[in-house]
């Protein structure tokens, strides 16, 4: 591991501040979409949240500010954005419940796998690049789907096709990344059993 990539215990870093801002964006999006019914501003919050997902990781490596807190905050913000957006979209019928169920089933599967790892005294394995790619695609798909829901005519048609193309692609990669994660868990458990035999 190179020097810039070593984990530090720092809290107030630029990437961590971006992650905190992303976390604050979750309730802001829910308010704008479900309460204030400001679809345009809700789309903007989703776009900023999705874009900043890439920016905080890039800055952490670029500035040598990779931290343990950052490693925890980034996936937490991703999951909260995805879960909050999905639930809000399902309530307002932007996406069908089956799509939401498919994503939630993947999350539930990984939570069970994480419990298995913790029973063996381990935390979660490093985030796989495929999982990051799937998350980025989903976070990009959500504002496009919301744009389709809130518009009509040509904008609706283009956004609808693009949004669902990205959403299904992201869902497929999300599950594929989940299967790779489960393989990592299985391999670790097998090695643990051999070591303790």
XYZ file of C-alpha atoms in Angstrom:
197
model
C 0.000 0.000 0.000
C 1.496 3.329 -1.030
C 1.838 6.233 1.389
C -1.133 8.247 0.052
C -3.371 5.195 0.346
C -2.593 4.424 3.994
C -5.609 4.767 6.207
C -5.524 7.628 8.664
C -7.670 8.406 11.661
C -8.399 11.958 10.504
C -11.995 13.126 10.543
C -11.978 16.635 9.066
C -10.717 15.960 5.571
C -12.074 17.359 2.320
C -13.429 13.956 1.161
C -15.099 13.334 4.532
C -16.754 16.766 4.455
C -18.134 15.914 1.007
C -19.443 12.611 2.386
C -21.116 14.425 5.299
C -22.723 16.807 2.797
C -23.948 13.821 0.786
C -25.518 12.350 3.925
C -27.281 15.673 4.551
C -28.548 15.530 0.976
C -30.642 12.428 1.707
C -33.250 14.104 3.973
C -33.094 17.197 1.750
C -34.049 15.101 -1.284
C -36.874 13.399 0.614
C -38.238 16.766 1.720
C -38.029 18.324 -1.748
C -39.622 15.342 -3.470
C -42.214 14.077 -0.988
C -43.160 17.204 0.986
C -42.372 20.332 -1.050
C -42.987 18.538 -4.373
C -40.144 20.463 -5.997
C -39.191 17.905 -8.632
C -36.579 20.092 -10.326
C -34.699 20.727 -7.079
C -35.014 17.060 -6.113
C -33.413 16.091 -9.443
C -30.603 18.585 -8.760
C -29.926 17.088 -5.308
C -29.755 13.583 -6.802
C -27.380 14.750 -9.542
C -25.084 16.440 -7.019
C -25.225 13.433 -4.682
C -24.393 11.003 -7.473
C -21.573 13.128 -8.899
C -20.004 13.779 -5.508
C -19.846 10.002 -4.935
C -17.010 9.918 -7.461
C -15.462 13.215 -6.369
C -14.894 12.295 -2.698
C -13.028 9.090 -3.607
C -10.940 10.877 -6.224
C -9.979 13.657 -3.814
C -9.154 11.188 -1.036
C -6.575 9.519 -3.278
C -5.375 12.721 -4.926
C -4.875 14.629 -1.663
C -3.583 11.636 0.292
C -6.554 11.897 2.651
C -7.745 8.287 2.620
C -9.179 7.628 6.084
C -10.946 4.850 7.946
C -13.926 7.154 8.508
C -14.037 7.892 4.792
C -14.071 4.189 4.000
C -17.157 3.863 6.202
C -18.923 7.105 5.233
C -18.733 6.654 1.469
C -20.613 3.335 1.196
C -23.013 4.465 3.942
C -23.909 7.563 1.926
C -24.291 5.432 -1.221
C -26.675 3.012 0.464
C -28.716 5.726 2.127
C -29.084 7.554 -1.186
C -30.142 4.369 -2.953
C -32.545 3.219 -0.230
C -34.121 6.632 0.358
C -34.520 7.260 -3.361
C -35.986 3.822 -3.979
C -38.508 4.109 -1.173
C -39.562 7.602 -2.253
C -39.775 6.489 -5.892
C -41.872 3.476 -4.925
C -44.278 5.619 -2.876
C -44.760 8.022 -5.807
C -44.764 5.166 -8.365
C -41.717 6.423 -10.255
C -40.472 2.813 -10.226
C -42.475 -0.400 -9.743
C -42.205 -2.195 -6.413
C -40.604 -5.204 -8.149
C -37.544 -3.113 -9.051
C -37.273 -1.883 -5.478
C -37.669 -5.420 -4.149
C -34.844 -6.665 -6.403
C -32.448 -4.041 -5.040
C -33.544 -4.510 -1.438
C -33.123 -8.286 -1.745
C -29.505 -7.740 -2.767
C -28.934 -5.476 0.238
C -30.537 -8.010 2.592
C -28.337 -10.780 1.178
C -25.194 -8.752 1.801
C -26.306 -7.865 5.335
C -26.583 -11.577 6.106
C -23.128 -12.161 4.588
C -21.721 -9.325 6.708
C -23.179 -11.014 9.785
C -21.356 -14.218 8.852
C -18.079 -12.309 8.543
C -18.579 -10.619 11.909
C -19.155 -13.993 13.544
C -15.661 -14.867 12.329
C -14.245 -11.611 13.708
C -13.967 -9.834 10.377
C -15.346 -6.594 8.991
C -16.568 -6.078 5.455
C -14.091 -6.755 2.647
C -12.909 -3.837 0.498
C -15.461 -2.389 -1.906
C -15.144 -4.038 -5.322
C -14.766 -1.780 -8.372
C -17.774 -3.499 -9.944
C -19.890 -2.514 -6.948
C -18.707 1.089 -7.222
C -19.536 1.073 -10.940
C -23.015 -0.342 -10.297
C -23.655 2.230 -7.572
C -22.513 5.079 -9.822
C -24.819 3.899 -12.638
C -27.795 3.623 -10.270
C -27.111 7.044 -8.778
C -26.978 8.417 -12.323
C -30.163 6.577 -13.351
C -32.285 7.905 -10.481
C -32.310 11.621 -11.429
C -32.934 10.675 -15.067
C -35.937 8.546 -14.043
C -37.221 11.383 -11.879
C -36.794 13.788 -14.801
C -38.866 11.416 -16.956
C -41.541 11.218 -14.251
C -41.769 14.988 -13.918
C -41.817 15.925 -17.606
C -43.729 15.177 -20.782
C -43.154 15.095 -24.525
C -39.713 14.504 -26.008
C -37.904 15.078 -22.695
C -40.044 12.421 -21.045
C -39.480 9.906 -23.859
C -35.702 10.358 -23.944
C -35.292 10.452 -20.154
C -37.557 7.422 -19.701
C -35.573 5.283 -22.169
C -32.181 6.440 -20.862
C -33.196 6.194 -17.216
C -34.547 2.661 -17.446
C -31.621 1.538 -19.591
C -29.242 2.749 -16.880
C -31.433 1.402 -14.061
C -31.575 -2.168 -15.404
C -27.871 -2.094 -16.257
C -27.079 -0.848 -12.759
C -29.322 -3.472 -11.154
C -27.598 -6.272 -13.087
C -24.122 -5.051 -12.133
C -25.284 -4.497 -8.546
C -26.282 -8.148 -8.242
C -23.129 -9.320 -10.026
C -21.022 -7.327 -7.550
C -23.078 -8.870 -4.735
C -22.311 -12.371 -6.022
C -18.583 -11.549 -6.114
C -18.886 -10.277 -2.538
C -20.585 -13.534 -1.493
C -17.750 -15.489 -3.126
C -15.244 -13.494 -1.052
C -17.217 -14.329 2.089
C -17.403 -18.027 1.188
C -13.651 -18.178 0.502
C -12.872 -16.472 3.786
C -15.131 -18.809 5.774
C -13.513 -21.828 4.091
C -10.013 -20.565 4.950
C -11.121 -19.820 8.500
C -12.401 -23.359 8.945
C -9.173 -24.832 7.581
C -7.108 -22.633 9.897
C -9.118 -23.641 12.962
C -9.167 -27.373 12.117
